Amino acid sequence: SIVITDVTGEIIRVNPSFTRLTGYTAEEVTGKTPRVLRSGRHDDEFYRKMWAAIRTEGYWRGEVWNRSKDGRIFPQRLTINSVKDDSGHNTHYVGSGQDLTEEKRADADRASIEIARQIQQSLFPDAAPVLSGFDIAGAVRPAERVGGDCFDYLRLRRASVGFVVADVSGHGMGPALLMAQSQASLRALAESHHDPGEILTRANRLSQ
């Protein structure tokens, strides 16, 4: 989106992308200042530094949170350039912005997936138990970066080992947290109960 103001900061022209992004038509904002878009998320010091940079460097580039006509607050990558005449005097300011809503959402999704992946990795045992007469190993290779899969070993009585293989429907943070909770319940129950049927029955009751 593009906004052009005169040297006093009053809007004299906007492009169609500005209207699509903010909901304001050219007629609604002409003669007003870009303050109409302020979201309230930035203090006066933020804008003071912005305009200090424009006066000294001739431009400012950064991210801002603006508010559309319908009240939606959205992130925007914004560049403001000062336009000078042949004498070097400011005549106009041009602001060009890009909506970052989808980019921020994608960043949040990636962060959520990474946290879920770390949770999932923490569920897997560091080493397989040693049991005479058996070679024991386990591995998980998810089709995507993260899933709700888990395997574990539970020490039971009489030198027995319980093997846990589990899967939660879906992917991402929710399934990973659910699996972490289920695994913690199984491990706690295995400390005081040794019959697999009883452990699973009690775990099912805890999850209801």
PDB file of C-alpha atoms in Angstrom:
ATOM      1  CA  SER A   1       0.000   0.000   0.000  1.00  0.00           C
ATOM      2  CA  ILE A   2       1.180   3.535  -0.757  1.00  0.00           C
ATOM      3  CA  VAL A   3       0.398   6.785   1.045  1.00  0.00           C
ATOM      4  CA  ILE A   4       1.585  10.199  -0.139  1.00  0.00           C
ATOM      5  CA  THR A   5       1.397  13.182   2.192  1.00  0.00           C
ATOM      6  CA  ASP A   6       2.373  16.813   1.854  1.00  0.00           C
ATOM      7  CA  VAL A   7       5.121  18.308   3.982  1.00  0.00           C
ATOM      8  CA  THR A   8       2.672  18.897   6.864  1.00  0.00           C
ATOM      9  CA  GLY A   9       1.757  15.203   6.925  1.00  0.00           C
ATOM     10  CA  GLU A  10      -1.737  15.513   5.423  1.00  0.00           C
ATOM     11  CA  ILE A  11      -2.648  12.683   3.070  1.00  0.00           C
ATOM     12  CA  ILE A  12      -3.069  13.744  -0.536  1.00  0.00           C
ATOM     13  CA  ARG A  13      -3.135  10.363  -2.266  1.00  0.00           C
ATOM     14  CA  VAL A  14      -3.412   6.647  -1.553  1.00  0.00           C
ATOM     15  CA  ASN A  15      -3.459   3.696  -3.925  1.00  0.00           C
ATOM     16  CA  PRO A  16      -6.084   0.910  -4.205  1.00  0.00           C
ATOM     17  CA  SER A  17      -3.925  -1.471  -2.156  1.00  0.00           C
ATOM     18  CA  PHE A  18      -4.158   0.964   0.747  1.00  0.00           C
ATOM     19  CA  THR A  19      -7.946   0.796   0.569  1.00  0.00           C
ATOM     20  CA  ARG A  20      -7.959  -3.015   0.384  1.00  0.00           C
ATOM     21  CA  LEU A  21      -5.638  -3.240   3.380  1.00  0.00           C
ATOM     22  CA  THR A  22      -7.109  -0.582   5.662  1.00  0.00           C
ATOM     23  CA  GLY A  23     -10.725  -0.337   4.504  1.00  0.00           C
ATOM     24  CA  TYR A  24     -10.413   3.437   4.095  1.00  0.00           C
ATOM     25  CA  THR A  25     -11.207   4.971   0.730  1.00  0.00           C
ATOM     26  CA  ALA A  26      -9.131   7.806  -0.673  1.00  0.00           C
ATOM     27  CA  GLU A  27     -11.984  10.225   0.032  1.00  0.00           C
ATOM     28  CA  GLU A  28     -12.115   9.197   3.689  1.00  0.00           C
ATOM     29  CA  VAL A  29      -8.437   9.839   4.413  1.00  0.00           C
ATOM     30  CA  THR A  30      -7.569  12.732   2.099  1.00  0.00           C
ATOM     31  CA  GLY A  31      -6.750  15.760   4.241  1.00  0.00           C
ATOM     32  CA  LYS A  32      -6.180  13.615   7.321  1.00  0.00           C
ATOM     33  CA  THR A  33      -2.851  12.353   8.661  1.00  0.00           C
ATOM     34  CA  PRO A  34      -1.657   8.739   8.911  1.00  0.00           C
ATOM     35  CA  ARG A  35      -2.450   8.964  12.632  1.00  0.00           C
ATOM     36  CA  VAL A  36      -5.864   7.633  11.643  1.00  0.00           C
ATOM     37  CA  LEU A  37      -4.165   4.234  11.375  1.00  0.00           C
ATOM     38  CA  ARG A  38      -2.462   4.239  14.765  1.00  0.00           C
ATOM     39  CA  SER A  39      -3.181   1.088  16.733  1.00  0.00           C
ATOM     40  CA  GLY A  40      -2.100   2.313  20.164  1.00  0.00           C
ATOM     41  CA  ARG A  41       0.637  -0.322  20.388  1.00  0.00           C
ATOM     42  CA  HIS A  42       3.443   2.203  19.946  1.00  0.00           C
ATOM     43  CA  ASP A  43       4.247   5.015  22.346  1.00  0.00           C
ATOM     44  CA  ASP A  44       5.204   8.580  21.453  1.00  0.00           C
ATOM     45  CA  GLU A  45       8.907   7.730  21.723  1.00  0.00           C
ATOM     46  CA  PHE A  46       8.538   5.214  18.882  1.00  0.00           C
ATOM     47  CA  TYR A  47       7.176   7.882  16.533  1.00  0.00           C
ATOM     48  CA  ARG A  48       9.679  10.474  17.740  1.00  0.00           C
ATOM     49  CA  LYS A  49      12.569   8.192  16.750  1.00  0.00           C
ATOM     50  CA  MET A  50      10.850   7.407  13.440  1.00  0.00           C
ATOM     51  CA  TRP A  51      10.611  11.043  12.424  1.00  0.00           C
ATOM     52  CA  ALA A  52      14.080  11.828  13.738  1.00  0.00           C
ATOM     53  CA  ALA A  53      15.429   9.190  11.355  1.00  0.00           C
ATOM     54  CA  ILE A  54      13.422  10.608   8.456  1.00  0.00           C
ATOM     55  CA  ARG A  55      14.758  14.108   9.111  1.00  0.00           C
ATOM     56  CA  THR A  56      18.382  13.011   9.418  1.00  0.00           C
ATOM     57  CA  GLU A  57      18.561  10.050   7.008  1.00  0.00           C
ATOM     58  CA  GLY A  58      15.765  10.906   4.627  1.00  0.00           C
ATOM     59  CA  TYR A  59      13.908   7.664   5.270  1.00  0.00           C
ATOM     60  CA  TRP A  60      12.727   5.202   7.917  1.00  0.00           C
ATOM     61  CA  ARG A  61      12.174   1.478   7.558  1.00  0.00           C
ATOM     62  CA  GLY A  62      10.696  -0.866  10.135  1.00  0.00           C
ATOM     63  CA  GLU A  63       7.633  -2.718  11.364  1.00  0.00           C
ATOM     64  CA  VAL A  64       4.523  -1.088  12.788  1.00  0.00           C
ATOM     65  CA  TRP A  65       1.151  -2.212  14.059  1.00  0.00           C
ATOM     66  CA  ASN A  66      -1.687  -0.310  12.407  1.00  0.00           C
ATOM     67  CA  ARG A  67      -5.450  -0.360  12.789  1.00  0.00           C
ATOM     68  CA  SER A  68      -7.872  -0.745   9.886  1.00  0.00           C
ATOM     69  CA  LYS A  69     -11.233   0.972   9.578  1.00  0.00           C
ATOM     70  CA  ASP A  70     -13.051  -2.031  11.072  1.00  0.00           C
ATOM     71  CA  GLY A  71     -10.733  -2.109  14.100  1.00  0.00           C
ATOM     72  CA  ARG A  72      -8.489  -4.959  12.974  1.00  0.00           C
ATOM     73  CA  ILE A  73      -4.904  -4.482  14.134  1.00  0.00           C
ATOM     74  CA  PHE A  74      -2.363  -5.738  11.649  1.00  0.00           C
ATOM     75  CA  PRO A  75       1.448  -5.770  11.376  1.00  0.00           C
ATOM     76  CA  GLN A  76       3.031  -3.910   8.497  1.00  0.00           C
ATOM     77  CA  ARG A  77       6.524  -3.552   7.098  1.00  0.00           C
ATOM     78  CA  LEU A  78       6.728   0.163   6.389  1.00  0.00           C
ATOM     79  CA  THR A  79       9.155   2.450   4.569  1.00  0.00           C
ATOM     80  CA  ILE A  80       8.754   6.233   4.698  1.00  0.00           C
ATOM     81  CA  ASN A  81      10.838   8.368   2.342  1.00  0.00           C
ATOM     82  CA  SER A  82      11.081  12.141   2.246  1.00  0.00           C
ATOM     83  CA  VAL A  83      10.861  13.815  -1.163  1.00  0.00           C
ATOM     84  CA  LYS A  84      12.911  16.962  -1.690  1.00  0.00           C
ATOM     85  CA  ASP A  85      12.877  19.670  -4.322  1.00  0.00           C
ATOM     86  CA  ASP A  86      15.906  20.990  -6.196  1.00  0.00           C
ATOM     87  CA  SER A  87      16.720  23.241  -3.252  1.00  0.00           C
ATOM     88  CA  GLY A  88      16.805  20.308  -0.846  1.00  0.00           C
ATOM     89  CA  HIS A  89      13.583  21.210   0.942  1.00  0.00           C
ATOM     90  CA  ASN A  90      11.061  18.531   1.883  1.00  0.00           C
ATOM     91  CA  THR A  91       7.941  18.680  -0.254  1.00  0.00           C
ATOM     92  CA  HIS A  92       6.265  15.309   0.336  1.00  0.00           C
ATOM     93  CA  TYR A  93       6.508  12.042   2.238  1.00  0.00           C
ATOM     94  CA  VAL A  94       5.845   8.670   0.645  1.00  0.00           C
ATOM     95  CA  GLY A  95       4.976   5.670   2.754  1.00  0.00           C
ATOM     96  CA  SER A  96       4.952   2.186   1.240  1.00  0.00           C
ATOM     97  CA  GLY A  97       3.814  -0.739   3.337  1.00  0.00           C
ATOM     98  CA  GLN A  98       3.382  -4.483   3.153  1.00  0.00           C
ATOM     99  CA  ASP A  99       0.869  -6.439   5.227  1.00  0.00           C
ATOM    100  CA  LEU A 100       2.741  -8.942   7.426  1.00  0.00           C
ATOM    101  CA  THR A 101      -0.287 -10.770   8.825  1.00  0.00           C
ATOM    102  CA  GLU A 102       0.296 -14.024   6.942  1.00  0.00           C
ATOM    103  CA  GLU A 103       4.051 -13.839   7.483  1.00  0.00           C
ATOM    104  CA  LYS A 104       3.604 -13.393  11.245  1.00  0.00           C
ATOM    105  CA  ARG A 105       1.096 -16.251  11.320  1.00  0.00           C
ATOM    106  CA  ALA A 106       3.527 -18.488   9.441  1.00  0.00           C
ATOM    107  CA  ASP A 107       6.313 -17.549  11.871  1.00  0.00           C
ATOM    108  CA  ALA A 108       4.062 -18.433  14.809  1.00  0.00           C
ATOM    109  CA  ASP A 109       3.155 -21.752  13.190  1.00  0.00           C
ATOM    110  CA  ARG A 110       6.814 -22.572  12.630  1.00  0.00           C
ATOM    111  CA  ALA A 111       7.630 -21.718  16.248  1.00  0.00           C
ATOM    112  CA  SER A 112       4.760 -23.890  17.461  1.00  0.00           C
ATOM    113  CA  ILE A 113       5.931 -26.791  15.324  1.00  0.00           C
ATOM    114  CA  GLU A 114       9.488 -26.447  16.606  1.00  0.00           C
ATOM    115  CA  ILE A 115       8.303 -26.487  20.229  1.00  0.00           C
ATOM    116  CA  ALA A 116       6.143 -29.522  19.476  1.00  0.00           C
ATOM    117  CA  ARG A 117       9.137 -31.228  17.853  1.00  0.00           C
ATOM    118  CA  GLN A 118      11.267 -30.611  20.946  1.00  0.00           C
ATOM    119  CA  ILE A 119       8.493 -31.978  23.158  1.00  0.00           C
ATOM    120  CA  GLN A 120       8.209 -35.043  20.972  1.00  0.00           C
ATOM    121  CA  GLN A 121      11.952 -35.686  21.010  1.00  0.00           C
ATOM    122  CA  SER A 122      11.968 -35.487  24.795  1.00  0.00           C
ATOM    123  CA  LEU A 123       9.460 -38.346  24.942  1.00  0.00           C
ATOM    124  CA  PHE A 124      11.826 -40.873  23.446  1.00  0.00           C
ATOM    125  CA  PRO A 125      14.036 -42.846  25.879  1.00  0.00           C
ATOM    126  CA  ASP A 126      17.745 -42.107  25.778  1.00  0.00           C
ATOM    127  CA  ALA A 127      18.718 -45.771  25.714  1.00  0.00           C
ATOM    128  CA  ALA A 128      17.087 -49.171  25.436  1.00  0.00           C
ATOM    129  CA  PRO A 129      16.997 -51.399  28.527  1.00  0.00           C
ATOM    130  CA  VAL A 130      19.339 -54.331  28.786  1.00  0.00           C
ATOM    131  CA  LEU A 131      17.464 -57.626  29.013  1.00  0.00           C
ATOM    132  CA  SER A 132      19.247 -60.941  28.857  1.00  0.00           C
ATOM    133  CA  GLY A 133      18.534 -62.818  25.663  1.00  0.00           C
ATOM    134  CA  PHE A 134      17.022 -59.852  23.811  1.00  0.00           C
ATOM    135  CA  ASP A 135      18.251 -57.168  21.455  1.00  0.00           C
ATOM    136  CA  ILE A 136      16.071 -54.099  22.077  1.00  0.00           C
ATOM    137  CA  ALA A 137      15.885 -50.965  19.962  1.00  0.00           C
ATOM    138  CA  GLY A 138      13.337 -48.318  19.066  1.00  0.00           C
ATOM    139  CA  ALA A 139      13.053 -45.469  16.593  1.00  0.00           C
ATOM    140  CA  VAL A 140      10.480 -43.012  15.267  1.00  0.00           C
ATOM    141  CA  ARG A 141      10.668 -41.379  11.858  1.00  0.00           C
ATOM    142  CA  PRO A 142       7.685 -39.032  11.456  1.00  0.00           C
ATOM    143  CA  ALA A 143       6.399 -38.341   7.950  1.00  0.00           C
ATOM    144  CA  GLU A 144       6.340 -34.624   8.843  1.00  0.00           C
ATOM    145  CA  ARG A 145       8.458 -32.494  11.176  1.00  0.00           C
ATOM    146  CA  VAL A 146       6.354 -33.452  14.167  1.00  0.00           C
ATOM    147  CA  GLY A 147       3.675 -35.970  15.023  1.00  0.00           C
ATOM    148  CA  GLY A 148       1.960 -37.566  17.990  1.00  0.00           C
ATOM    149  CA  ASP A 149       3.995 -40.771  17.979  1.00  0.00           C
ATOM    150  CA  CYS A 150       5.795 -42.215  20.965  1.00  0.00           C
ATOM    151  CA  PHE A 151       7.574 -45.316  22.164  1.00  0.00           C
ATOM    152  CA  ASP A 152       8.845 -46.039  25.657  1.00  0.00           C
ATOM    153  CA  TYR A 153      10.117 -48.745  27.982  1.00  0.00           C
ATOM    154  CA  LEU A 154       8.591 -49.323  31.404  1.00  0.00           C
ATOM    155  CA  ARG A 155      10.394 -51.260  34.112  1.00  0.00           C
ATOM    156  CA  LEU A 156       8.003 -53.773  35.633  1.00  0.00           C
ATOM    157  CA  ARG A 157       8.436 -56.318  38.389  1.00  0.00           C
ATOM    158  CA  ARG A 158      10.461 -59.546  38.107  1.00  0.00           C
ATOM    159  CA  ALA A 159      12.973 -57.865  35.786  1.00  0.00           C
ATOM    160  CA  SER A 160      10.238 -57.436  33.188  1.00  0.00           C
ATOM    161  CA  VAL A 161      10.096 -54.625  30.666  1.00  0.00           C
ATOM    162  CA  GLY A 162       6.949 -53.116  29.233  1.00  0.00           C
ATOM    163  CA  PHE A 163       7.037 -51.800  25.688  1.00  0.00           C
ATOM    164  CA  VAL A 164       4.846 -48.784  24.918  1.00  0.00           C
ATOM    165  CA  VAL A 165       3.923 -47.822  21.365  1.00  0.00           C
ATOM    166  CA  ALA A 166       1.440 -44.965  21.070  1.00  0.00           C
ATOM    167  CA  ASP A 167       0.074 -42.511  18.554  1.00  0.00           C
ATOM    168  CA  VAL A 168      -2.124 -39.436  18.896  1.00  0.00           C
ATOM    169  CA  SER A 169      -4.265 -38.393  15.953  1.00  0.00           C
ATOM    170  CA  GLY A 170      -3.076 -35.163  14.365  1.00  0.00           C
ATOM    171  CA  HIS A 171       0.122 -33.128  14.310  1.00  0.00           C
ATOM    172  CA  GLY A 172       1.553 -30.105  16.064  1.00  0.00           C
ATOM    173  CA  MET A 173       1.503 -28.707  19.579  1.00  0.00           C
ATOM    174  CA  GLY A 174      -1.786 -30.240  20.779  1.00  0.00           C
ATOM    175  CA  PRO A 175      -0.984 -33.889  19.999  1.00  0.00           C
ATOM    176  CA  ALA A 176       2.579 -33.487  21.300  1.00  0.00           C
ATOM    177  CA  LEU A 177       1.348 -32.138  24.644  1.00  0.00           C
ATOM    178  CA  LEU A 178      -1.308 -34.830  24.901  1.00  0.00           C
ATOM    179  CA  MET A 179       1.297 -37.510  24.290  1.00  0.00           C
ATOM    180  CA  ALA A 180       3.626 -35.979  26.900  1.00  0.00           C
ATOM    181  CA  GLN A 181       0.796 -36.052  29.457  1.00  0.00           C
ATOM    182  CA  SER A 182      -0.101 -39.647  28.602  1.00  0.00           C
ATOM    183  CA  GLN A 183       3.503 -40.804  28.829  1.00  0.00           C
ATOM    184  CA  ALA A 184       3.979 -39.103  32.213  1.00  0.00           C
ATOM    185  CA  SER A 185       0.856 -40.873  33.489  1.00  0.00           C
ATOM    186  CA  LEU A 186       2.113 -44.265  32.295  1.00  0.00           C
ATOM    187  CA  ARG A 187       5.529 -43.777  33.863  1.00  0.00           C
ATOM    188  CA  ALA A 188       4.020 -42.695  37.186  1.00  0.00           C
ATOM    189  CA  LEU A 189       1.603 -45.630  37.247  1.00  0.00           C
ATOM    190  CA  ALA A 190       4.368 -48.082  36.414  1.00  0.00           C
ATOM    191  CA  GLU A 191       6.145 -47.035  39.621  1.00  0.00           C
ATOM    192  CA  SER A 192       3.354 -48.435  41.803  1.00  0.00           C
ATOM    193  CA  HIS A 193       1.557 -50.931  39.558  1.00  0.00           C
ATOM    194  CA  HIS A 194       3.047 -53.821  37.623  1.00  0.00           C
ATOM    195  CA  ASP A 195       0.175 -55.421  35.761  1.00  0.00           C
ATOM    196  CA  PRO A 196      -0.041 -53.936  32.223  1.00  0.00           C
ATOM    197  CA  GLY A 197      -3.829 -54.249  32.165  1.00  0.00           C
ATOM    198  CA  GLU A 198      -4.172 -52.332  35.442  1.00  0.00           C
ATOM    199  CA  ILE A 199      -1.737 -49.649  34.289  1.00  0.00           C
ATOM    200  CA  LEU A 200      -3.673 -49.064  31.064  1.00  0.00           C
ATOM    201  CA  THR A 201      -7.037 -49.109  32.842  1.00  0.00           C
ATOM    202  CA  ARG A 202      -5.904 -46.491  35.330  1.00  0.00           C
ATOM    203  CA  ALA A 203      -4.291 -44.402  32.576  1.00  0.00           C
ATOM    204  CA  ASN A 204      -7.561 -44.412  30.639  1.00  0.00           C
ATOM    205  CA  ARG A 205      -9.419 -43.226  33.737  1.00  0.00           C
ATOM    206  CA  LEU A 206      -6.957 -40.375  34.213  1.00  0.00           C
ATOM    207  CA  SER A 207      -7.460 -39.204  30.628  1.00  0.00           C
ATOM    208  CA  GLN A 208     -11.257 -39.047  30.865  1.00  0.00           C
TER     209      GLN A 208
END
